[in-house]
Tab-separated table of C-alpha atoms and ligand atoms in Angstrom:
chain	number	residue	atom	x	y	z
I	497	MET	CA	-7.937	-9.108	35.250
I	498	VAL	CA	-4.251	-8.505	35.760
I	499	SER	CA	-2.661	-9.190	39.202
I	500	THR	CA	0.127	-7.512	41.151
I	501	LEU	CA	2.254	-10.578	40.101
I	502	ASP	CA	1.543	-9.880	36.432
I	503	ARG	CA	2.573	-6.284	36.876
I	504	LEU	CA	5.804	-7.374	38.634
I	505	THR	CA	6.491	-9.933	35.979
I	506	TYR	CA	6.145	-7.446	33.234
I	507	ALA	CA	8.385	-4.805	35.006
I	508	ALA	CA	10.979	-7.317	35.840
I	509	ARG	CA	11.134	-8.559	32.208
I	510	GLN	CA	11.351	-4.995	30.765
I	511	THR	CA	14.079	-4.010	33.311
I	512	ALA	CA	16.105	-7.128	32.658
I	513	ARG	CA	16.000	-6.420	28.909
I	514	VAL	CA	17.023	-2.773	29.381
I	515	ALA	CA	19.852	-3.700	31.650
I	516	TRP	CA	21.110	-6.445	29.351
I	517	TYR	CA	21.047	-4.255	26.201
I	518	ALA	CA	22.328	-1.118	27.918
I	519	GLY	CA	25.259	-3.260	29.092
I	520	HIS	CA	25.902	-4.332	25.503
I	521	TYR	CA	25.707	-0.693	24.466
I	522	ALA	CA	28.214	0.414	27.031
I	523	ALA	CA	30.618	-2.458	26.300
I	524	GLY	CA	30.286	-1.868	22.632
I	525	ARG	CA	31.188	1.796	22.962
I	526	ARG	CA	34.470	0.750	24.425
I	527	LEU	CA	35.273	-1.409	21.416
I	528	LEU	CA	34.327	1.155	18.790
I	529	LYS	CA	36.800	3.838	17.519
I	530	PRO	CA	35.239	7.325	18.032
I	531	MET	CA	33.759	8.894	14.912
I	532	PRO	CA	34.841	12.348	13.789
I	533	LYS	CA	32.514	15.040	15.078
I	534	PRO	CA	29.936	15.899	12.371
I	535	GLU	CA	30.686	18.993	10.380
I	536	PHE	CA	27.158	20.077	9.751
I	537	PRO	CA	24.708	21.791	12.065
I	538	ILE	CA	22.880	19.582	14.557
I	539	GLY	CA	19.545	20.375	16.095
I	540	PRO	CA	18.881	19.975	19.821
I	541	THR	CA	19.294	16.648	21.464
I	542	PRO	CA	17.838	15.143	24.743
I	543	SER	CA	19.888	14.318	27.808
I	544	ARG	CA	20.326	10.793	28.797
I	545	ALA	CA	17.996	11.326	31.784
I	546	GLU	CA	15.338	12.632	29.504
I	547	LEU	CA	15.628	9.487	27.201
I	548	THR	CA	15.493	7.193	30.101
I	549	ALA	CA	12.343	8.777	31.550
I	550	ASP	CA	10.736	8.646	28.163
I	551	MET	CA	11.600	5.013	27.732
I	552	ARG	CA	10.026	4.315	31.162
I	553	ALA	CA	6.887	6.132	30.039
I	554	LEU	CA	6.736	3.907	26.966
I	555	PHE	CA	6.702	0.795	29.147
I	556	GLU	CA	4.184	2.449	31.537
I	557	ARG	CA	1.808	3.139	28.640
I	558	GLU	CA	2.091	-0.384	27.343
I	559	TRP	CA	1.312	-1.676	30.841
I	560	GLN	CA	-1.721	0.612	31.325
I	561	ASP	CA	-3.164	-0.750	28.006
I	562	ILE	CA	-2.506	-4.340	29.335
I	563	ALA	CA	-4.205	-3.530	32.593
I	564	ALA	CA	-7.161	-1.830	30.721
I	565	GLY	CA	-7.589	-5.149	28.998
I	566	LEU	CA	-6.778	-3.978	25.481
I	567	PHE	CA	-4.309	-6.930	24.899
I	568	ALA	CA	-2.538	-9.461	26.968
I	569	ALA	CA	0.964	-8.941	28.470
I	570	PRO	CA	3.670	-10.104	26.010
I	571	ARG	CA	5.232	-13.441	26.637
I	572	ALA	CA	8.935	-13.793	26.476
I	573	ARG	CA	9.897	-14.399	22.843
I	574	GLY	CA	13.321	-15.426	21.542
I	575	PRO	CA	15.856	-18.256	21.154
I	576	GLU	CA	16.738	-20.649	24.001
I	577	PRO	CA	19.243	-19.243	26.582
I	578	ALA	CA	22.238	-20.842	25.033
I	579	GLU	CA	21.403	-19.549	21.438
I	580	PHE	CA	20.625	-16.160	22.973
I	581	LEU	CA	24.064	-15.916	24.509
I	582	ARG	CA	25.730	-17.202	21.304
I	583	ARG	CA	24.072	-14.358	19.470
I	584	SER	CA	25.452	-11.832	21.882
I	585	LEU	CA	28.938	-13.238	21.279
I	586	LEU	CA	28.309	-13.036	17.491
I	587	TYR	CA	27.191	-9.480	17.940
I	588	PHE	CA	30.471	-8.486	19.717
I	589	ARG	CA	32.609	-10.518	17.255
I	590	ASP	CA	30.937	-8.538	14.450
I	591	LEU	CA	31.432	-5.099	15.951
I	592	PRO	CA	35.036	-4.563	14.638
I	593	HIS	CA	33.732	-5.271	11.090
I	594	VAL	CA	30.854	-2.685	11.589
I	595	ASP	CA	33.383	-0.277	12.957
I	596	ALA	CA	35.672	-0.639	10.017
I	597	ARG	CA	32.785	0.232	7.761
I	598	ARG	CA	31.789	3.132	9.811
I	599	HIS	CA	35.300	4.478	9.283
I	600	GLY	CA	35.083	3.824	5.532
I	601	GLN	CA	37.595	1.008	5.465
I	602	ARG	CA	35.415	-1.511	3.759
I	603	ASN	CA	31.962	-1.867	2.270
I	604	ASP	CA	31.467	-5.471	1.323
I	605	LEU	CA	28.500	-7.623	0.633
I	606	PRO	CA	28.275	-11.345	0.220
I	607	PRO	CA	29.780	-12.268	-3.195
I	608	GLY	CA	28.084	-14.099	-6.068
I	609	GLU	CA	24.527	-12.975	-5.344
I	610	GLN	CA	24.057	-10.347	-8.119
I	611	GLY	CA	21.838	-12.583	-10.060
I	612	ASP	CA	19.180	-12.953	-7.308
I	613	GLY	CA	16.857	-10.218	-8.700
I	614	LEU	CA	17.053	-8.060	-5.551
I	615	PRO	CA	16.797	-4.343	-6.328
I	616	GLU	CA	19.936	-2.178	-6.207
I	617	TYR	CA	18.592	0.101	-3.481
I	618	TYR	CA	18.237	-2.882	-1.282
I	619	ARG	CA	21.727	-4.378	-1.854
I	620	GLN	CA	23.662	-2.254	0.681
I	621	ASN	CA	25.165	-2.467	4.116
I	622	PHE	CA	22.307	-0.726	5.905
I	623	HIS	CA	23.489	0.340	9.441
I	624	PHE	CA	26.944	-0.958	8.304
I	625	GLN	CA	25.785	-4.367	9.304
I	626	SER	CA	27.664	-7.212	7.860
I	627	ASP	CA	26.133	-8.655	4.729
I	628	GLY	CA	23.189	-6.191	4.652
I	629	TRP	CA	19.999	-8.086	4.649
I	630	LEU	CA	21.612	-10.876	2.683
I	631	SER	CA	22.963	-13.558	5.016
I	632	ASP	CA	22.019	-16.037	7.927
I	633	HIS	CA	24.623	-14.394	9.924
I	634	SER	CA	23.027	-10.890	9.505
I	635	ALA	CA	19.558	-12.365	10.309
I	636	ALA	CA	21.029	-14.026	13.474
I	637	ILE	CA	22.412	-10.815	14.968
I	638	TYR	CA	19.858	-8.261	13.709
I	639	ASP	CA	17.610	-8.382	16.787
I	640	THR	CA	20.572	-7.945	19.105
I	641	GLN	CA	21.740	-4.982	17.063
I	642	VAL	CA	18.456	-3.295	17.130
I	643	GLU	CA	17.865	-3.828	20.867
I	644	VAL	CA	21.307	-2.570	21.697
I	645	LEU	CA	20.578	0.610	19.527
I	646	PHE	CA	17.334	1.204	21.410
I	647	THR	CA	18.646	-0.223	24.740
I	648	GLY	CA	16.019	-2.816	25.091
I	649	ALA	CA	12.979	-0.715	23.973
I	650	ALA	CA	12.601	-1.938	20.274
I	651	ASP	CA	10.004	-4.642	21.019
I	652	ALA	CA	7.889	-2.392	23.136
I	653	MET	CA	8.078	0.278	20.458
I	654	ARG	CA	6.916	-2.229	17.810
I	655	ARG	CA	4.108	-3.321	20.163
I	656	ARG	CA	2.623	0.231	20.397
I	657	ALA	CA	1.017	-0.808	17.098
I	658	PHE	CA	-1.257	-2.991	19.273
I	659	LYS	CA	-3.225	-0.103	20.738
I	660	PRO	CA	-4.749	1.065	17.492
I	661	ILE	CA	-5.100	-2.492	16.329
I	662	ALA	CA	-6.924	-3.563	19.491
I	663	GLN	CA	-9.234	-0.487	19.281
I	664	TRP	CA	-9.976	-1.149	15.735
I	665	MET	CA	-10.676	-4.940	16.447
I	666	ALA	CA	-13.166	-4.169	19.217
I	667	GLY	CA	-16.379	-5.932	18.153
I	668	ARG	CA	-14.703	-7.799	15.281
I	669	ASN	CA	-14.233	-11.535	15.201
I	670	GLN	CA	-10.376	-12.070	15.026
I	671	ARG	CA	-10.881	-15.494	13.315
I	672	ALA	CA	-12.455	-13.740	10.388
I	673	LEU	CA	-9.661	-11.118	10.006
I	674	THR	CA	-6.385	-11.220	7.839
I	675	GLY	CA	-3.394	-9.033	8.606
I	676	LEU	CA	-0.113	-8.302	6.938
I	677	ASP	CA	3.284	-7.395	8.496
I	678	LEU	CA	5.176	-5.599	5.691
I	679	GLY	CA	8.905	-5.903	5.880
I	680	CYS	CA	8.442	-8.276	8.708
I	681	GLY	CA	12.188	-8.991	9.043
I	682	THR	CA	13.048	-11.546	11.756
I	683	GLY	CA	9.401	-11.605	12.750
I	684	ARG	CA	9.256	-9.986	16.128
I	685	LEU	CA	6.149	-7.998	15.643
I	686	LEU	CA	4.497	-10.858	13.787
I	687	ALA	CA	5.263	-13.178	16.710
I	688	PHE	CA	3.812	-10.748	19.228
I	689	LEU	CA	0.753	-10.275	16.974
I	690	HIS	CA	0.232	-13.949	16.825
I	691	ASP	CA	0.484	-14.348	20.638
I	692	ALA	CA	-1.909	-11.528	21.280
I	693	TRP	CA	-4.599	-12.555	18.792
I	694	PRO	CA	-3.945	-16.260	17.954
I	695	GLY	CA	-7.155	-16.458	15.842
I	696	LEU	CA	-5.846	-13.910	13.321
I	697	ARG	CA	-4.748	-15.135	9.833
I	698	LEU	CA	-1.384	-13.388	9.401
I	699	ALA	CA	1.072	-12.941	6.723
I	700	GLY	CA	4.646	-11.472	6.900
I	701	LEU	CA	6.327	-10.282	3.742
I	702	ASP	CA	10.009	-9.481	3.190
I	703	LEU	CA	12.697	-9.366	0.558
I	704	SER	CA	15.275	-11.307	2.596
I	705	PRO	CA	14.938	-15.190	2.623
I	706	PRO	CA	17.473	-15.428	5.621
I	707	TYR	CA	15.272	-12.903	7.645
I	708	LEU	CA	12.163	-14.913	6.802
I	709	ALA	CA	13.815	-18.156	7.865
I	710	GLU	CA	14.668	-16.452	11.105
I	711	ALA	CA	10.963	-15.312	11.485
I	712	ARG	CA	9.873	-18.916	10.871
I	713	ARG	CA	12.166	-20.207	13.598
I	714	LEU	CA	10.836	-17.654	16.030
I	715	ILE	CA	7.146	-18.087	15.198
I	716	GLY	CA	7.242	-21.881	14.665
I	717	ARG	CA	5.151	-23.953	12.294
I	718	THR	CA	1.672	-22.677	12.327
I	719	ALA	CA	-0.885	-22.328	9.366
I	720	ARG	CA	-2.027	-19.093	11.067
I	721	VAL	CA	1.173	-17.166	10.008
I	722	LYS	CA	2.391	-17.364	6.364
I	723	LEU	CA	5.707	-16.018	5.396
I	724	ILE	CA	6.142	-14.566	1.964
I	725	GLU	CA	9.162	-13.548	-0.054
I	726	GLY	CA	8.284	-10.330	-1.900
I	727	ALA	CA	8.582	-6.593	-2.362
I	728	ALA	CA	6.620	-4.040	-0.416
I	729	GLU	CA	6.297	-1.995	-3.663
I	730	LYS	CA	4.559	-4.894	-5.576
I	731	LEU	CA	2.361	-6.800	-3.094
I	732	PRO	CA	1.057	-10.279	-4.129
I	733	PHE	CA	-2.417	-9.560	-2.790
I	734	ASP	CA	-5.663	-8.582	-4.533
I	735	ASP	CA	-7.224	-5.166	-4.110
I	736	ALA	CA	-9.125	-4.859	-0.839
I	737	SER	CA	-8.224	-8.247	0.354
I	738	LEU	CA	-6.743	-7.628	3.779
I	739	ASP	CA	-8.289	-6.342	6.981
I	740	PHE	CA	-5.153	-4.548	8.252
I	741	VAL	CA	-1.579	-3.974	7.349
I	742	VAL	CA	1.106	-3.115	9.726
I	743	SER	CA	4.809	-2.207	9.099
I	744	SER	CA	7.637	-1.570	11.562
I	745	PHE	CA	10.988	0.137	10.755
I	746	LEU	CA	10.649	-0.442	6.952
I	747	MET	CA	9.713	3.020	5.586
I	748	HIS	CA	12.968	4.741	6.534
I	749	GLU	CA	14.885	2.096	4.626
I	750	LEU	CA	13.248	2.894	1.296
I	751	PRO	CA	14.037	5.394	-1.399
I	752	ASP	CA	11.330	8.093	-1.886
I	753	ASP	CA	9.770	6.514	-4.938
I	754	ILE	CA	9.784	2.939	-3.551
I	755	ARG	CA	8.325	4.240	-0.244
I	756	GLY	CA	5.577	5.980	-2.149
I	757	LYS	CA	4.757	2.848	-4.091
I	758	ALA	CA	4.831	0.761	-0.899
I	759	LEU	CA	2.313	3.095	0.836
I	760	CYS	CA	0.069	3.023	-2.293
I	761	GLU	CA	0.206	-0.721	-2.199
I	762	MET	CA	-0.772	-0.824	1.518
I	763	ALA	CA	-3.681	1.330	0.612
I	764	ARG	CA	-4.623	-0.781	-2.283
I	765	VAL	CA	-4.599	-4.225	-0.580
I	766	VAL	CA	-6.543	-3.100	2.607
I	767	LYS	CA	-10.316	-3.278	2.579
I	768	PRO	CA	-12.381	-0.080	2.851
I	769	GLY	CA	-12.578	0.606	6.634
I	770	GLY	CA	-9.532	-1.500	7.119
I	771	LEU	CA	-6.484	-0.432	9.157
I	772	VAL	CA	-2.936	0.574	8.303
I	773	VAL	CA	-0.364	1.108	11.011
I	774	ILE	CA	3.096	2.333	10.548
I	775	VAL	CA	5.699	2.184	13.253
I	776	ASP	CA	8.995	4.013	12.307
I	777	SER	CA	11.450	6.643	13.489
I	778	ILE	CA	10.056	9.965	14.769
I	779	GLN	CA	10.251	12.729	12.093
I	780	ARG	CA	11.338	16.292	12.268
I	781	GLY	CA	9.061	18.286	14.455
I	782	ASP	CA	7.420	15.176	16.201
I	783	GLN	CA	9.577	16.014	19.193
I	784	PRO	CA	11.431	19.312	18.234
I	785	SER	CA	13.789	19.243	21.128
I	786	TRP	CA	15.142	15.869	19.905
I	787	ASP	CA	15.527	16.890	16.258
I	788	GLY	CA	19.314	16.686	16.573
I	789	LEU	CA	19.047	12.894	16.823
I	790	LEU	CA	17.579	12.792	13.314
I	791	ASP	CA	20.607	14.676	12.171
I	792	LEU	CA	23.005	12.361	13.923
I	793	PHE	CA	21.580	8.967	13.182
I	794	PRO	CA	22.594	8.763	9.483
I	795	HIS	CA	26.105	10.151	10.400
I	796	TYR	CA	26.761	7.240	12.687
I	797	PHE	CA	24.957	4.512	10.735
I	798	HIS	CA	24.716	3.813	7.046
I	799	GLU	CA	21.138	4.908	6.406
I	800	PRO	CA	21.014	6.134	2.748
I	801	TYR	CA	17.300	7.040	2.860
I	802	TYR	CA	16.776	8.083	6.498
I	803	ALA	CA	17.289	11.823	6.056
I	804	ALA	CA	14.556	12.062	3.383
I	805	TYR	CA	12.358	9.919	5.695
I	806	ALA	CA	12.993	11.961	8.716
I	807	ASN	CA	12.382	15.270	6.981
I	808	GLY	CA	9.074	14.146	5.547
I	809	SER	CA	5.711	13.344	6.968
I	810	VAL	CA	4.255	9.827	7.136
I	811	GLU	CA	0.826	11.577	7.556
I	812	ALA	CA	1.219	13.534	4.301
I	813	TRP	CA	2.387	10.542	2.363
I	814	CYS	CA	-0.465	8.362	3.661
I	815	SER	CA	-2.997	11.099	2.894
I	816	ALA	CA	-1.587	11.180	-0.680
I	817	ALA	CA	-2.101	7.360	-0.918
I	818	GLY	CA	-5.713	7.700	0.076
I	819	LEU	CA	-5.653	6.881	3.754
I	820	THR	CA	-7.066	8.952	6.646
I	821	SER	CA	-5.294	9.357	9.928
I	822	VAL	CA	-7.061	7.922	12.999
I	823	ALA	CA	-4.312	7.917	15.664
I	824	SER	CA	-0.689	8.876	16.290
I	825	GLU	CA	1.564	8.280	19.233
I	826	ARG	CA	5.169	9.128	19.758
I	827	ALA	CA	6.609	5.944	21.405
I	828	PHE	CA	10.048	6.859	22.710
I	829	LEU	CA	12.205	7.166	19.539
I	830	SER	CA	9.455	6.043	17.172
I	831	LYS	CA	6.112	7.196	15.925
I	832	VAL	CA	3.077	4.819	15.651
I	833	ALA	CA	0.703	6.296	13.061
I	834	ALA	CA	-2.634	4.560	12.366
I	835	PHE	CA	-4.834	5.151	9.220
I	836	THR	CA	-7.987	3.817	7.798
I	837	LYS	CA	-9.191	3.572	4.176
F	87	SAM	C1	14.939	-2.310	9.548
F	87	SAM	S1	14.216	-3.913	9.075
F	87	SAM	C2	12.721	-3.980	9.887
F	87	SAM	C3	12.389	-5.304	10.201
F	87	SAM	C4	11.238	-5.588	11.201
F	87	SAM	N1	9.935	-5.132	10.683
F	87	SAM	C5	11.497	-4.930	12.558
F	87	SAM	O1	10.607	-4.352	13.091
F	87	SAM	O2	12.607	-5.188	12.946
F	87	SAM	C6	13.766	-3.586	7.372
F	87	SAM	C7	13.285	-4.975	6.762
F	87	SAM	O3	12.667	-4.581	5.554
F	87	SAM	C8	13.004	-5.511	4.515
F	87	SAM	N2	12.894	-4.765	3.352
F	87	SAM	C9	13.560	-3.684	2.849
F	87	SAM	N3	13.149	-3.227	1.673
F	87	SAM	C10	12.079	-4.092	1.386
F	87	SAM	C11	11.240	-4.065	0.310
F	87	SAM	N4	11.238	-3.286	-0.714
F	87	SAM	N5	10.230	-4.950	0.340
F	87	SAM	C12	10.086	-5.952	1.369
F	87	SAM	N6	10.941	-5.845	2.425
F	87	SAM	C13	11.942	-4.989	2.420
F	87	SAM	C14	14.475	-5.907	4.953
F	87	SAM	O4	14.750	-7.173	4.306
F	87	SAM	C15	14.387	-5.928	6.423
F	87	SAM	O5	14.001	-7.151	6.900
């Protein structure tokens, strides 16, 4: 049973997050040099008011699921206040470097790491962020960068994966289930999963040691959550060994062939009747009056594989990998697509 106080606490937390990150967004815009207007045709884009209303609807849907008892309200997750503020400072200090890359003035990665075996497609300044995925500094400011981009709605978008997971888990004993978060990054979705279903055995897999270290700091030491350095396209799990696999904001970062392999791997490692949930950007046609955002995003951010992702269909790719669609929800700027094997 949720109380009025629970509802007010949830609303206050989300409002504070949105205000905080919208403030960062507004301040950041003043620091950035304007980009030249794109010279290619742009589809329709939503107004700010429409986006704000849609973000509110996202929080409202999450609250309705909490009130219906599908899962508990999220607890605040993040570093201590002093560290939280330090990260904001780091974010603003880093912005001029991001801006220089946006304007083509530099494209640097940490030196001396070429022998680490990481694939070439991975070794890039995604989003123009400093060091790509390759440093502690990048891992420390990634969450701020993402929340500023989505004005405080990124965690709520990730957590929309909870609805299909909760529905699928109904009648199952969580202590007997094993789940994987593929491309878990700094571990936000994994931490929320652990909070919501503490009995689950969870694993997070990512290619970036600094991001995995950040995830461990966020989640803390617990035998219930394993973190594994590895590649999505070659999973270190046996066939049909996991009950569910979830992945947030990974697919649009992968080249076509690697994305195809990663989806086949997800289908391979999940048990028959198991669940696969993918949270990622909306794709063309999911919200036709917003299609212009899909044209603009890779213009403003270094996203080498995003256009191919946005013009494709997660549903079609998963079907080709042997999965069957069970649910789909547009969640603000992302889509949550659930499949079974
Ligand atoms: C945009 S971030 C998403 C992170 C996290 N899931 C989230 O919701 O913020 C993409 C993550 O995928 C990881 N990644 C990219 N390519 C990968 C691959 N082939 N195998 C495993 N992880 C990969 C990166 O290191 C990064 O942490």
